[in-house]
Short mmCIF file of N, CA and C in Angstrom, two decimals:
data_model
loop_
_atom_site.label_atom_id
_atom_site.label_comp_id
_atom_site.label_asym_id
_atom_site.label_seq_id
_atom_site.Cartn_x
_atom_site.Cartn_y
_atom_site.Cartn_z
N MET A 1 102.94 145.75 5.24
CA MET A 1 102.44 146.77 4.33
C MET A 1 102.15 148.03 5.14
N SER A 2 102.52 149.17 4.62
CA SER A 2 102.26 150.41 5.33
C SER A 2 100.80 150.83 5.19
N VAL A 3 100.31 151.46 6.24
CA VAL A 3 98.94 151.98 6.27
C VAL A 3 99.03 153.47 6.54
N CYS A 4 98.49 154.27 5.65
CA CYS A 4 98.47 155.73 5.82
C CYS A 4 97.07 156.15 6.23
N LEU A 5 96.97 156.90 7.31
CA LEU A 5 95.68 157.36 7.81
C LEU A 5 95.34 158.70 7.17
N ARG A 6 94.05 158.89 6.84
CA ARG A 6 93.64 160.12 6.21
C ARG A 6 92.30 160.56 6.75
N GLY A 7 92.22 161.82 7.17
CA GLY A 7 90.96 162.42 7.57
C GLY A 7 90.49 163.32 6.44
N VAL A 8 90.84 164.60 6.52
CA VAL A 8 90.50 165.53 5.44
C VAL A 8 91.76 166.17 4.86
N SER A 9 92.92 165.64 5.23
CA SER A 9 94.21 166.08 4.69
C SER A 9 94.43 167.58 4.86
N SER A 10 94.15 168.07 6.06
CA SER A 10 94.31 169.50 6.31
C SER A 10 95.64 169.83 6.98
N SER A 11 96.50 168.84 7.18
CA SER A 11 97.78 169.12 7.83
C SER A 11 98.70 169.87 6.87
N ALA A 12 99.78 170.35 7.41
CA ALA A 12 100.75 171.09 6.60
C ALA A 12 101.40 170.20 5.55
N PHE A 13 101.28 168.89 5.70
CA PHE A 13 101.92 167.95 4.77
C PHE A 13 100.98 167.49 3.67
N GLY A 14 99.75 167.97 3.66
CA GLY A 14 98.82 167.63 2.60
C GLY A 14 98.20 166.26 2.76
N ALA A 15 97.86 165.66 1.66
CA ALA A 15 97.15 164.39 1.66
C ALA A 15 98.06 163.23 2.07
N ALA A 16 97.46 162.21 2.64
CA ALA A 16 98.19 161.00 3.02
C ALA A 16 98.30 160.11 1.80
N VAL A 17 99.52 159.84 1.39
CA VAL A 17 99.75 159.02 0.21
C VAL A 17 100.87 158.04 0.52
N PRO A 18 100.60 156.74 0.38
CA PRO A 18 101.70 155.79 0.58
C PRO A 18 102.69 155.92 -0.57
N THR A 19 103.96 156.06 -0.24
CA THR A 19 104.96 156.26 -1.29
C THR A 19 105.44 154.95 -1.91
N ARG A 20 105.38 153.87 -1.14
CA ARG A 20 105.76 152.55 -1.67
C ARG A 20 104.81 151.50 -1.13
N ASN A 21 104.05 150.92 -1.98
CA ASN A 21 103.14 149.85 -1.58
C ASN A 21 102.50 150.10 -0.22
N GLY A 22 101.29 150.39 -0.23
CA GLY A 22 100.57 150.61 1.01
C GLY A 22 99.12 150.91 0.72
N ILE A 23 98.37 151.13 1.78
CA ILE A 23 96.97 151.46 1.62
C ILE A 23 96.68 152.73 2.41
N VAL A 24 95.65 153.43 1.97
CA VAL A 24 95.18 154.62 2.67
C VAL A 24 93.92 154.23 3.42
N MET A 25 93.89 154.51 4.71
CA MET A 25 92.71 154.28 5.53
C MET A 25 92.02 155.64 5.68
N ASP A 26 90.91 155.82 5.00
CA ASP A 26 90.22 157.10 4.93
C ASP A 26 89.11 157.15 5.99
N PHE A 27 89.19 158.15 6.87
CA PHE A 27 88.22 158.30 7.96
C PHE A 27 87.15 159.35 7.67
N SER A 28 87.11 159.87 6.45
CA SER A 28 86.19 160.96 6.15
C SER A 28 84.72 160.57 6.28
N SER A 29 84.40 159.29 6.19
CA SER A 29 82.98 158.90 6.35
C SER A 29 82.62 158.64 7.82
N MET A 30 83.61 158.61 8.71
CA MET A 30 83.34 158.41 10.14
C MET A 30 83.22 159.78 10.80
N MET A 31 82.12 160.48 10.50
CA MET A 31 82.00 161.88 10.91
C MET A 31 80.77 162.15 11.76
N GLU A 32 80.39 161.20 12.58
CA GLU A 32 79.21 161.36 13.42
C GLU A 32 79.56 161.89 14.81
N VAL A 33 78.76 162.84 15.27
CA VAL A 33 78.78 163.21 16.68
C VAL A 33 77.81 162.22 17.33
N LEU A 34 78.34 161.28 18.07
CA LEU A 34 77.55 160.17 18.58
C LEU A 34 76.70 160.54 19.79
N GLU A 35 77.23 161.44 20.63
CA GLU A 35 76.50 161.81 21.84
C GLU A 35 77.05 163.13 22.37
N VAL A 36 76.13 163.97 22.83
CA VAL A 36 76.49 165.18 23.56
C VAL A 36 75.86 165.04 24.94
N ASP A 37 76.67 165.10 25.98
CA ASP A 37 76.18 164.99 27.35
C ASP A 37 76.46 166.29 28.08
N PRO A 38 75.48 167.21 28.08
CA PRO A 38 75.69 168.51 28.73
C PRO A 38 75.97 168.42 30.23
N GLU A 39 75.41 167.40 30.89
CA GLU A 39 75.63 167.27 32.33
C GLU A 39 77.05 166.82 32.66
N LYS A 40 77.60 165.90 31.89
CA LYS A 40 78.97 165.45 32.10
C LYS A 40 79.98 166.34 31.39
N CYS A 41 79.49 167.26 30.57
CA CYS A 41 80.34 168.14 29.74
C CYS A 41 81.27 167.32 28.86
N THR A 42 80.67 166.36 28.12
CA THR A 42 81.44 165.54 27.18
C THR A 42 80.70 165.41 25.86
N ALA A 43 81.48 165.17 24.82
CA ALA A 43 80.94 164.84 23.51
C ALA A 43 81.69 163.61 23.02
N ARG A 44 80.94 162.62 22.56
CA ARG A 44 81.53 161.39 22.02
C ARG A 44 81.42 161.46 20.51
N VAL A 45 82.55 161.33 19.82
CA VAL A 45 82.58 161.55 18.37
C VAL A 45 83.39 160.47 17.66
N GLN A 46 83.13 160.33 16.37
CA GLN A 46 83.97 159.51 15.51
C GLN A 46 85.16 160.35 15.06
N PRO A 47 86.24 159.72 14.62
CA PRO A 47 87.46 160.47 14.32
C PRO A 47 87.37 161.44 13.14
N GLY A 48 86.44 161.22 12.22
CA GLY A 48 86.34 162.10 11.05
C GLY A 48 85.51 163.34 11.27
N VAL A 49 85.03 163.58 12.49
CA VAL A 49 84.24 164.78 12.77
C VAL A 49 85.13 166.01 12.64
N ARG A 50 84.66 166.97 11.86
CA ARG A 50 85.38 168.24 11.73
C ARG A 50 85.02 169.13 12.91
N TRP A 51 85.98 169.94 13.32
CA TRP A 51 85.77 170.83 14.47
C TRP A 51 84.62 171.79 14.24
N ALA A 52 84.45 172.28 13.02
CA ALA A 52 83.34 173.20 12.72
C ALA A 52 82.00 172.49 12.91
N ASP A 53 81.91 171.22 12.50
CA ASP A 53 80.67 170.47 12.64
C ASP A 53 80.37 170.17 14.11
N LEU A 54 81.42 169.88 14.88
CA LEU A 54 81.22 169.66 16.32
C LEU A 54 80.72 170.94 16.98
N ALA A 55 81.32 172.08 16.65
CA ALA A 55 80.88 173.36 17.22
C ALA A 55 79.42 173.63 16.87
N PHE A 56 79.02 173.31 15.64
CA PHE A 56 77.63 173.50 15.20
C PHE A 56 76.69 172.63 16.03
N ARG A 57 77.07 171.38 16.29
CA ARG A 57 76.23 170.47 17.08
C ARG A 57 76.13 170.90 18.54
N LEU A 58 77.19 171.54 19.07
CA LEU A 58 77.20 171.97 20.46
C LEU A 58 76.46 173.29 20.68
N GLU A 59 76.32 174.07 19.63
CA GLU A 59 75.71 175.41 19.71
C GLU A 59 74.34 175.42 20.39
N PRO A 60 73.39 174.53 20.04
CA PRO A 60 72.07 174.56 20.69
C PRO A 60 72.12 174.34 22.21
N TYR A 61 73.18 173.70 22.68
CA TYR A 61 73.34 173.45 24.11
C TYR A 61 74.08 174.60 24.81
N GLY A 62 74.55 175.57 24.03
CA GLY A 62 75.34 176.66 24.60
C GLY A 62 76.72 176.17 25.03
N LEU A 63 77.24 175.15 24.33
CA LEU A 63 78.52 174.54 24.68
C LEU A 63 79.53 174.70 23.55
N ALA A 64 80.79 174.46 23.88
CA ALA A 64 81.88 174.55 22.91
C ALA A 64 82.98 173.58 23.33
N PRO A 65 83.83 173.16 22.39
CA PRO A 65 84.97 172.33 22.78
C PRO A 65 85.88 173.08 23.75
N VAL A 66 86.60 172.34 24.59
CA VAL A 66 87.52 172.95 25.55
C VAL A 66 88.67 173.63 24.82
N THR A 67 89.22 172.97 23.83
CA THR A 67 90.30 173.52 23.02
C THR A 67 90.18 172.96 21.61
N THR A 68 90.62 173.73 20.62
CA THR A 68 90.54 173.30 19.23
C THR A 68 91.81 173.73 18.49
N PRO A 69 92.10 173.08 17.38
CA PRO A 69 93.21 173.56 16.56
C PRO A 69 92.78 174.84 15.84
N SER A 70 93.70 175.52 15.23
CA SER A 70 93.35 176.76 14.53
C SER A 70 92.50 176.49 13.29
N SER A 71 92.61 175.31 12.71
CA SER A 71 91.80 174.95 11.55
C SER A 71 90.52 174.27 12.01
N ARG A 72 89.40 174.94 11.82
CA ARG A 72 88.12 174.36 12.23
C ARG A 72 87.63 173.32 11.22
N PHE A 73 88.34 173.16 10.12
CA PHE A 73 87.94 172.17 9.13
C PHE A 73 88.80 170.91 9.19
N SER A 74 89.71 170.86 10.15
CA SER A 74 90.45 169.63 10.39
C SER A 74 89.57 168.72 11.25
N THR A 75 90.03 167.49 11.47
CA THR A 75 89.20 166.52 12.18
C THR A 75 89.69 166.30 13.61
N VAL A 76 88.77 165.85 14.45
CA VAL A 76 89.09 165.53 15.84
C VAL A 76 90.11 164.40 15.89
N GLY A 77 89.90 163.35 15.10
CA GLY A 77 90.84 162.23 15.08
C GLY A 77 92.21 162.64 14.58
N GLY A 78 92.25 163.53 13.60
CA GLY A 78 93.54 164.01 13.09
C GLY A 78 94.34 164.74 14.14
N TRP A 79 93.63 165.57 14.94
CA TRP A 79 94.36 166.30 15.97
C TRP A 79 94.77 165.37 17.11
N ALA A 80 93.95 164.38 17.41
CA ALA A 80 94.34 163.40 18.43
C ALA A 80 95.56 162.61 17.96
N ALA A 81 95.61 162.30 16.67
CA ALA A 81 96.73 161.54 16.12
C ALA A 81 98.01 162.35 16.06
N THR A 82 97.88 163.67 15.86
CA THR A 82 99.08 164.50 15.75
C THR A 82 99.39 165.25 17.03
N GLY A 83 98.38 165.50 17.86
CA GLY A 83 98.59 166.18 19.14
C GLY A 83 98.85 167.66 18.98
N GLY A 84 98.84 168.35 20.10
CA GLY A 84 99.23 169.74 20.03
C GLY A 84 98.48 170.68 20.94
N PHE A 85 98.90 171.92 20.81
CA PHE A 85 98.27 173.03 21.50
C PHE A 85 97.49 173.81 20.46
N GLY A 86 96.37 174.40 20.86
CA GLY A 86 95.57 175.16 19.92
C GLY A 86 94.88 176.30 20.61
N LEU A 87 93.79 176.74 20.02
CA LEU A 87 93.02 177.82 20.60
C LEU A 87 92.50 177.40 21.97
N ASP A 88 92.61 178.27 22.92
CA ASP A 88 92.19 178.06 24.31
C ASP A 88 93.12 177.13 25.09
N SER A 89 94.23 176.71 24.50
CA SER A 89 95.17 175.83 25.19
C SER A 89 95.92 176.54 26.31
N PHE A 90 96.08 177.85 26.21
CA PHE A 90 96.77 178.56 27.29
C PHE A 90 95.98 178.41 28.59
N ALA A 91 94.66 178.48 28.48
CA ALA A 91 93.81 178.35 29.67
C ALA A 91 93.57 176.89 30.06
N HIS A 92 93.50 175.99 29.06
CA HIS A 92 93.07 174.62 29.33
C HIS A 92 94.12 173.55 29.10
N GLY A 93 95.28 173.93 28.59
CA GLY A 93 96.36 172.96 28.40
C GLY A 93 96.32 172.23 27.08
N HIS A 94 97.19 171.27 26.96
CA HIS A 94 97.37 170.45 25.76
C HIS A 94 96.07 169.70 25.45
N PHE A 95 95.84 169.46 24.16
CA PHE A 95 94.63 168.76 23.72
C PHE A 95 94.46 167.42 24.39
N SER A 96 95.54 166.74 24.71
CA SER A 96 95.45 165.41 25.34
C SER A 96 94.66 165.47 26.65
N GLY A 97 94.70 166.61 27.34
CA GLY A 97 93.95 166.75 28.59
C GLY A 97 92.46 166.86 28.38
N ALA A 98 92.03 167.15 27.16
CA ALA A 98 90.60 167.28 26.86
C ALA A 98 89.97 165.96 26.44
N ILE A 99 90.77 164.91 26.27
CA ILE A 99 90.25 163.61 25.86
C ILE A 99 90.11 162.72 27.10
N SER A 100 88.89 162.30 27.38
CA SER A 100 88.65 161.49 28.57
C SER A 100 88.52 160.00 28.28
N ALA A 101 88.27 159.65 27.02
CA ALA A 101 88.14 158.23 26.66
C ALA A 101 88.33 158.08 25.16
N ALA A 102 88.68 156.87 24.74
CA ALA A 102 88.85 156.60 23.31
C ALA A 102 88.72 155.11 23.06
N ARG A 103 88.31 154.83 21.84
CA ARG A 103 88.36 153.46 21.33
C ARG A 103 89.48 153.45 20.30
N VAL A 104 90.34 152.47 20.42
CA VAL A 104 91.50 152.35 19.55
C VAL A 104 91.54 150.95 18.97
N VAL A 105 91.85 150.83 17.69
CA VAL A 105 92.06 149.53 17.06
C VAL A 105 93.56 149.40 16.81
N LEU A 106 94.12 148.30 17.31
CA LEU A 106 95.55 148.04 17.13
C LEU A 106 95.81 147.44 15.76
N MET A 107 97.04 147.42 15.36
CA MET A 107 97.40 146.93 14.02
C MET A 107 97.10 145.43 13.84
N ASP A 108 96.98 144.69 14.94
CA ASP A 108 96.64 143.27 14.83
C ASP A 108 95.12 143.05 14.85
N GLY A 109 94.35 144.15 14.86
CA GLY A 109 92.90 144.06 14.80
C GLY A 109 92.20 144.09 16.14
N ARG A 110 92.94 143.99 17.23
CA ARG A 110 92.31 144.04 18.56
C ARG A 110 91.86 145.46 18.86
N GLY A 111 90.74 145.55 19.57
CA GLY A 111 90.22 146.86 19.98
C GLY A 111 90.45 147.11 21.46
N LEU A 112 90.70 148.36 21.80
CA LEU A 112 90.88 148.76 23.19
C LEU A 112 89.88 149.83 23.55
N GLU A 113 89.35 149.75 24.75
CA GLU A 113 88.50 150.80 25.31
C GLU A 113 89.33 151.49 26.39
N LEU A 114 89.72 152.71 26.15
CA LEU A 114 90.59 153.43 27.07
C LEU A 114 89.82 154.57 27.72
N LYS A 115 89.96 154.70 29.02
CA LYS A 115 89.20 155.70 29.76
C LYS A 115 90.08 156.76 30.42
N GLY A 116 91.32 156.86 30.03
CA GLY A 116 92.20 157.83 30.65
C GLY A 116 92.86 157.26 31.89
N GLY A 117 93.42 158.11 32.69
CA GLY A 117 94.11 157.62 33.88
C GLY A 117 95.39 156.90 33.47
N ASN A 118 95.61 155.75 34.06
CA ASN A 118 96.84 155.00 33.79
C ASN A 118 96.62 153.83 32.83
N ASP A 119 95.58 153.88 32.01
CA ASP A 119 95.31 152.73 31.13
C ASP A 119 95.98 152.84 29.77
N GLY A 120 96.81 153.86 29.55
CA GLY A 120 97.56 153.95 28.31
C GLY A 120 96.98 154.87 27.26
N LEU A 121 95.86 155.54 27.54
CA LEU A 121 95.25 156.42 26.54
C LEU A 121 96.26 157.44 26.01
N ARG A 122 96.97 158.09 26.89
CA ARG A 122 97.92 159.14 26.46
C ARG A 122 99.05 158.58 25.61
N ASP A 123 99.32 157.27 25.70
CA ASP A 123 100.37 156.67 24.88
C ASP A 123 100.02 156.69 23.40
N PHE A 124 98.74 156.77 23.06
CA PHE A 124 98.32 156.75 21.66
C PHE A 124 98.20 158.15 21.05
N LEU A 125 98.10 159.16 21.90
CA LEU A 125 97.92 160.52 21.41
C LEU A 125 99.22 161.06 20.82
N GLY A 126 99.11 161.68 19.65
CA GLY A 126 100.28 162.27 19.01
C GLY A 126 101.19 161.29 18.31
N THR A 127 100.79 160.04 18.17
CA THR A 127 101.65 159.04 17.54
C THR A 127 101.35 158.86 16.05
N GLU A 128 100.43 159.63 15.51
CA GLU A 128 100.07 159.61 14.09
C GLU A 128 99.66 158.22 13.60
N GLY A 129 99.01 157.46 14.49
CA GLY A 129 98.50 156.15 14.10
C GLY A 129 99.53 155.04 14.13
N GLN A 130 100.74 155.32 14.57
CA GLN A 130 101.79 154.30 14.59
C GLN A 130 101.46 153.14 15.52
N LEU A 131 100.78 153.43 16.64
CA LEU A 131 100.49 152.39 17.63
C LEU A 131 99.07 151.84 17.51
N GLY A 132 98.17 152.63 16.95
CA GLY A 132 96.78 152.21 16.83
C GLY A 132 95.97 153.33 16.22
N VAL A 133 94.74 153.01 15.85
CA VAL A 133 93.87 153.94 15.13
C VAL A 133 92.67 154.29 16.01
N PHE A 134 92.41 155.57 16.16
CA PHE A 134 91.23 156.00 16.91
C PHE A 134 89.98 155.75 16.08
N THR A 135 88.99 155.12 16.72
CA THR A 135 87.70 154.94 16.05
C THR A 135 86.59 155.70 16.78
N GLU A 136 86.90 156.20 17.98
CA GLU A 136 85.94 157.00 18.73
C GLU A 136 86.71 157.76 19.82
N LEU A 137 86.28 158.99 20.08
CA LEU A 137 86.91 159.81 21.11
C LEU A 137 85.84 160.49 21.94
N THR A 138 86.09 160.61 23.23
CA THR A 138 85.21 161.37 24.13
C THR A 138 85.99 162.58 24.60
N LEU A 139 85.43 163.75 24.30
CA LEU A 139 86.10 165.02 24.56
C LEU A 139 85.40 165.82 25.64
N GLY A 140 86.18 166.61 26.33
CA GLY A 140 85.60 167.57 27.26
C GLY A 140 85.02 168.74 26.49
N ILE A 141 83.88 169.22 26.95
CA ILE A 141 83.26 170.41 26.38
C ILE A 141 82.96 171.36 27.53
N GLN A 142 82.65 172.60 27.21
CA GLN A 142 82.45 173.62 28.24
C GLN A 142 81.36 174.59 27.80
N PRO A 143 80.84 175.38 28.73
CA PRO A 143 79.91 176.43 28.31
C PRO A 143 80.59 177.37 27.32
N LYS A 144 79.89 177.70 26.28
CA LYS A 144 80.44 178.59 25.27
C LYS A 144 80.60 179.98 25.87
N PRO A 145 81.78 180.58 25.70
CA PRO A 145 81.97 181.92 26.25
C PRO A 145 80.99 182.92 25.61
N ASP A 146 80.55 183.88 26.41
CA ASP A 146 79.66 184.91 25.89
C ASP A 146 80.35 185.76 24.82
N LEU A 147 81.64 185.95 25.02
CA LEU A 147 82.39 186.83 24.13
C LEU A 147 83.83 186.37 24.07
N SER A 148 84.39 186.38 22.91
CA SER A 148 85.81 186.09 22.73
C SER A 148 86.33 187.01 21.66
N ARG A 149 87.30 187.84 22.02
CA ARG A 149 87.86 188.79 21.06
C ARG A 149 89.38 188.71 21.08
N PRO A 150 89.98 188.64 19.92
CA PRO A 150 91.44 188.67 19.89
C PRO A 150 91.95 190.09 20.11
N LYS A 151 93.10 190.18 20.70
CA LYS A 151 93.80 191.45 20.90
C LYS A 151 95.19 191.30 20.32
N LEU A 152 95.65 192.31 19.64
CA LEU A 152 97.00 192.30 19.08
C LEU A 152 97.83 193.32 19.83
N VAL A 153 98.91 192.86 20.44
CA VAL A 153 99.78 193.72 21.23
C VAL A 153 101.21 193.53 20.72
N TYR A 154 101.89 194.62 20.45
CA TYR A 154 103.27 194.57 19.96
C TYR A 154 104.25 194.78 21.11
N PHE A 155 105.40 194.11 21.04
CA PHE A 155 106.45 194.24 22.03
C PHE A 155 107.78 194.42 21.33
N ASP A 156 108.71 195.06 22.02
CA ASP A 156 110.04 195.28 21.45
C ASP A 156 110.87 194.01 21.39
N ASP A 157 110.62 193.09 22.34
CA ASP A 157 111.37 191.84 22.36
C ASP A 157 110.57 190.76 23.09
N VAL A 158 111.11 189.56 23.08
CA VAL A 158 110.43 188.42 23.67
C VAL A 158 110.29 188.58 25.18
N ARG A 159 111.29 189.10 25.83
CA ARG A 159 111.22 189.27 27.29
C ARG A 159 110.07 190.18 27.70
N ALA A 160 109.87 191.23 26.96
CA ALA A 160 108.77 192.14 27.26
C ALA A 160 107.42 191.44 27.07
N ALA A 161 107.33 190.60 26.06
CA ALA A 161 106.09 189.86 25.81
C ALA A 161 105.80 188.89 26.97
N PHE A 162 106.81 188.14 27.39
CA PHE A 162 106.62 187.20 28.50
C PHE A 162 106.32 187.93 29.81
N ALA A 163 106.95 189.08 30.01
CA ALA A 163 106.68 189.87 31.23
C ALA A 163 105.22 190.33 31.23
N PHE A 164 104.72 190.71 30.07
CA PHE A 164 103.32 191.13 29.96
C PHE A 164 102.37 189.99 30.31
N VAL A 165 102.65 188.80 29.78
CA VAL A 165 101.80 187.63 30.07
C VAL A 165 101.87 187.30 31.56
N ASP A 166 103.05 187.35 32.14
CA ASP A 166 103.18 187.12 33.59
C ASP A 166 102.35 188.12 34.39
N GLN A 167 102.37 189.37 33.98
CA GLN A 167 101.57 190.40 34.67
C GLN A 167 100.08 190.13 34.53
N LEU A 168 99.66 189.68 33.36
CA LEU A 168 98.25 189.33 33.18
C LEU A 168 97.83 188.25 34.17
N ILE A 169 98.63 187.21 34.26
CA ILE A 169 98.29 186.07 35.12
C ILE A 169 98.32 186.47 36.59
N THR A 170 99.37 187.14 37.02
CA THR A 170 99.46 187.53 38.43
C THR A 170 98.41 188.57 38.78
N GLY A 171 97.92 189.29 37.78
CA GLY A 171 96.86 190.27 38.00
C GLY A 171 95.47 189.67 38.03
N GLY A 172 95.38 188.34 37.91
CA GLY A 172 94.09 187.67 38.00
C GLY A 172 93.39 187.46 36.68
N HIS A 173 94.02 187.79 35.57
CA HIS A 173 93.42 187.57 34.25
C HIS A 173 93.81 186.19 33.76
N ARG A 174 92.92 185.60 32.99
CA ARG A 174 93.20 184.26 32.46
C ARG A 174 92.90 184.26 30.96
N PRO A 175 93.90 184.61 30.16
CA PRO A 175 93.65 184.59 28.72
C PRO A 175 93.43 183.16 28.22
N SER A 176 92.59 183.02 27.22
CA SER A 176 92.32 181.69 26.66
C SER A 176 93.51 181.18 25.87
N HIS A 177 94.07 182.07 25.06
CA HIS A 177 95.25 181.68 24.28
C HIS A 177 96.13 182.90 24.07
N VAL A 178 97.42 182.63 23.94
CA VAL A 178 98.40 183.70 23.79
C VAL A 178 99.24 183.39 22.58
#
């Protein structure tokens, strides 16, 4: 039987609906920020936590997620399941690099505690739940920037845009996202 995973259905494909006999596994009630550790710069969360709610919980500590998707109302588990680059990824890399540990339940019901490194954690990221379901994630967090402002710059062609970014980097600037 097919199992469709659902957080808040904020992806471009809309809600998760089994098309032929199946069940929907809804993670919207698993929305707890379980722990914020300012010293280790980590936050341990359930998969249904929305990025906006995580940012709100980190605010009193002066902290922020390392990278986030453009939709602050999507879930941490949803982005781990789909993978990707988002805001601040230019400076910090792919979202998979921000996940230091996870709990995963396999389709046969066994649970795994993954801590990164060579234990297979990255094998589950971006698989949309095909290999297992995230039930908890530990993310990297960072001091919240004092200021973040977008800049809009127009270029005549792609080469000019890439040349500009190269000049920024070689000039010692480190944009968060491009």
